[in-house]
mmCIF file of C-alpha atoms in Angstrom:
data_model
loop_
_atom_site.group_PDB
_atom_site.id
_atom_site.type_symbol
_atom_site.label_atom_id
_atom_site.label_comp_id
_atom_site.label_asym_id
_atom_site.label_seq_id
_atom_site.Cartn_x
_atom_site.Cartn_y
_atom_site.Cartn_z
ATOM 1 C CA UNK R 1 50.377 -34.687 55.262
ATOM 2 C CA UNK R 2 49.394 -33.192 51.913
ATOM 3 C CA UNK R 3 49.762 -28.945 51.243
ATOM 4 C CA UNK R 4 47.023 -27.306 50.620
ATOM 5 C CA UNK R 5 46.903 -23.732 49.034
ATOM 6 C CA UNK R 6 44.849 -21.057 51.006
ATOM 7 C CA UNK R 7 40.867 -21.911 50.850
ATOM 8 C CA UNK R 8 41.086 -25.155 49.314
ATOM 9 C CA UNK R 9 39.292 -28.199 51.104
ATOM 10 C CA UNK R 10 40.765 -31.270 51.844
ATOM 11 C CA UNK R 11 40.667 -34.102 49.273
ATOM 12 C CA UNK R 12 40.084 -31.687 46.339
ATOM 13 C CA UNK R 13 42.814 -32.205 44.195
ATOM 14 C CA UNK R 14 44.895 -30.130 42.947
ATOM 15 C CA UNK R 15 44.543 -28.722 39.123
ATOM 16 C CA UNK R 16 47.333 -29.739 37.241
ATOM 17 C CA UNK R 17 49.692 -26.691 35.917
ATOM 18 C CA UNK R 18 49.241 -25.490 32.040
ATOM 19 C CA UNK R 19 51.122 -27.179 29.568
ATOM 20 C CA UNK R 20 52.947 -24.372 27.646
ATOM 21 C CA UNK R 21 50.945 -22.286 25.078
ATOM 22 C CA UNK R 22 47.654 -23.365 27.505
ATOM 23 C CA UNK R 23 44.986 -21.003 29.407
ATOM 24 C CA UNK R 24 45.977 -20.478 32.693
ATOM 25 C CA UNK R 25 41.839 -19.479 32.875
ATOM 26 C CA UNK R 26 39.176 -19.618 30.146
ATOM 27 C CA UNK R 27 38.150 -17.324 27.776
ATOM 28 C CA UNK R 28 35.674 -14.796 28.680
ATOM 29 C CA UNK R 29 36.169 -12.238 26.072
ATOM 30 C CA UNK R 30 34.647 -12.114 22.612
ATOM 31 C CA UNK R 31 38.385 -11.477 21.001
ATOM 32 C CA UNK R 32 38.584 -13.897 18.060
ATOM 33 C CA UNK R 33 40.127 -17.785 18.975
ATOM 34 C CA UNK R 34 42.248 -17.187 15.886
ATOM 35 C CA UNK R 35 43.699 -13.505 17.325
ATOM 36 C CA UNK R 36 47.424 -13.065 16.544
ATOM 37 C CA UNK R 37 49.728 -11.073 18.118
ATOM 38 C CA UNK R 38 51.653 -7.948 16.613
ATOM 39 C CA UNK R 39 54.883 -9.319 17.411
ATOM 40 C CA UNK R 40 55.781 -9.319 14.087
ATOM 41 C CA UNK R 41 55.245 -5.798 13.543
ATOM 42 C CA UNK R 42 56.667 -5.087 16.660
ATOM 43 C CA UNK R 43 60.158 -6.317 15.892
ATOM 44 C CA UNK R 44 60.201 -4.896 12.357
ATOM 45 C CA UNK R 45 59.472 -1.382 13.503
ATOM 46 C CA UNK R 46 62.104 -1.400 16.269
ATOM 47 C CA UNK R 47 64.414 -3.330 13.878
ATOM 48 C CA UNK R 48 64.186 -0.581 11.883
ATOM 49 C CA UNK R 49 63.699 2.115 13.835
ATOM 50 C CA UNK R 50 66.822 1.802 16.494
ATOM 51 C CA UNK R 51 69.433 2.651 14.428
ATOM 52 C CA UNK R 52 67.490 5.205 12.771
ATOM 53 C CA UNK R 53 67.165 7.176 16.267
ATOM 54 C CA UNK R 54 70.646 6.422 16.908
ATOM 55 C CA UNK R 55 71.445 8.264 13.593
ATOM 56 C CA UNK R 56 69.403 10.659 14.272
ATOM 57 C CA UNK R 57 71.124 11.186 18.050
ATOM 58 C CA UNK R 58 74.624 10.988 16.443
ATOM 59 C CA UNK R 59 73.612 13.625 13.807
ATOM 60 C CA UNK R 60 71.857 16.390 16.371
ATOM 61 C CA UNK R 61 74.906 15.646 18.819
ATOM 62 C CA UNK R 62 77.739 16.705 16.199
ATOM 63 C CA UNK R 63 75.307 19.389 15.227
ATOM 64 C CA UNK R 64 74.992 20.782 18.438
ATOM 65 C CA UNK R 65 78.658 20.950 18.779
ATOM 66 C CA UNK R 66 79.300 22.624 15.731
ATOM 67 C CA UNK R 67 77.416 25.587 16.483
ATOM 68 C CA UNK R 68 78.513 29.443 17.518
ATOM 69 C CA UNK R 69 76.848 31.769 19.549
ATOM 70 C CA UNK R 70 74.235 32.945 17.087
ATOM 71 C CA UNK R 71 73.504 30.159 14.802
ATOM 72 C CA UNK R 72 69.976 29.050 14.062
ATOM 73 C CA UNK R 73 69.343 26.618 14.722
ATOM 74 C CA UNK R 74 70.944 27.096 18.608
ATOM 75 C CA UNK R 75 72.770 24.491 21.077
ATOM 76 C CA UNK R 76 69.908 24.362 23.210
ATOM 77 C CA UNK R 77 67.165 23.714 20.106
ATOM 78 C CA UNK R 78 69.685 20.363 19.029
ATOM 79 C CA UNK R 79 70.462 19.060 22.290
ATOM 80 C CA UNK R 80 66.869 18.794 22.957
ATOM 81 C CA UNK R 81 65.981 17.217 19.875
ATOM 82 C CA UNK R 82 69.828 15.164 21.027
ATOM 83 C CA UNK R 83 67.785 14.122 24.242
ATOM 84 C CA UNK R 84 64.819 13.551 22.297
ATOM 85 C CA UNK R 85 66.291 11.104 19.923
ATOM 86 C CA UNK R 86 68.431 9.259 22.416
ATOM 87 C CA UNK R 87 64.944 8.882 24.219
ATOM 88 C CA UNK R 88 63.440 7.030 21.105
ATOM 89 C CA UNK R 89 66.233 5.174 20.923
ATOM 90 C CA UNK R 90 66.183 4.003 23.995
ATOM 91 C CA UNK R 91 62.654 2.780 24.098
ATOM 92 C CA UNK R 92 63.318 1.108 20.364
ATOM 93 C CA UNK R 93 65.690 -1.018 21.795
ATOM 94 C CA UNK R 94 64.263 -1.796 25.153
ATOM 95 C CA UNK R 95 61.229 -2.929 22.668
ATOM 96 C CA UNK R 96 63.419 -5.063 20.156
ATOM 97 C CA UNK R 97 64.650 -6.971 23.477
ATOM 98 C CA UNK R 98 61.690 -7.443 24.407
ATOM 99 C CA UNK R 99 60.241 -8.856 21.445
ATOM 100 C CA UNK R 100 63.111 -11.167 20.692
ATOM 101 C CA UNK R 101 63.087 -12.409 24.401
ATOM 102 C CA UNK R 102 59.185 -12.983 23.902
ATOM 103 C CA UNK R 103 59.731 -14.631 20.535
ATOM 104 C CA UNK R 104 62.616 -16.723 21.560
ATOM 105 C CA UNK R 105 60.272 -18.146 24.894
ATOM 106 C CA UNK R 106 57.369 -18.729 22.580
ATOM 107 C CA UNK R 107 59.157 -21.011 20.608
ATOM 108 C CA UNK R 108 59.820 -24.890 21.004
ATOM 109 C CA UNK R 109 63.189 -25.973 21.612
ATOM 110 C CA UNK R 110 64.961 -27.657 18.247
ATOM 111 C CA UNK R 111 64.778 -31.221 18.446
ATOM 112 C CA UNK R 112 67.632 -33.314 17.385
#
């Protein structure tokens, strides 16, 4: 007894899985076949930009708690733009992960 997926007749065979950096379907769009990805860019700007937002965080937090009542600007103005910071900095490193996961997939193993 052979498995069949869902739909598929019996005695068609079954298409052989992609080899890796194949089409699971064929092209359809008019995108260039030479098209590269912005990985590249991608991990330089989050390289870059991740421990500038951290900075940035570490700066507005000691500001914020170096402030008296009355100062300008107040607590509340540099914990938001705390928040804020810790935000980008979040979502810069969440995107450097990602990249370096998708880079390190993408690549062939080292032969020896």
């Amino acid at each position: 007894m052979t498995l069949r997926r869902p739909g598929q007749r019996a005695g068609t065979p079954r298409p052989e899985p992609p080899q890796p950096f194949e089409r699971y379907w064929s092209r359809t769009g008019t995108e260039p076949v030479t098209a590269r990805s912005a990985m590249g860019v991608r991990l330089i700007l989050a390289a870059l930009f991740t421990p500038v937002f951290l900075a940035g965080t570490a700066l507005f937090w000691f500001w914020a708690t170096q402030t008296g009542p009355g100062d300008v600007p107040g607590a509340d103005s540099l914990q938001t733009l705390t928040a804020i910071c810790a935000g980008l900095s979040l979502f810069a490193l969440t995107d450097l992960i990602i990249v370096l996961r998708r880079r390190r997939r993408r690549r062939p193993p080292p032969s020896r």
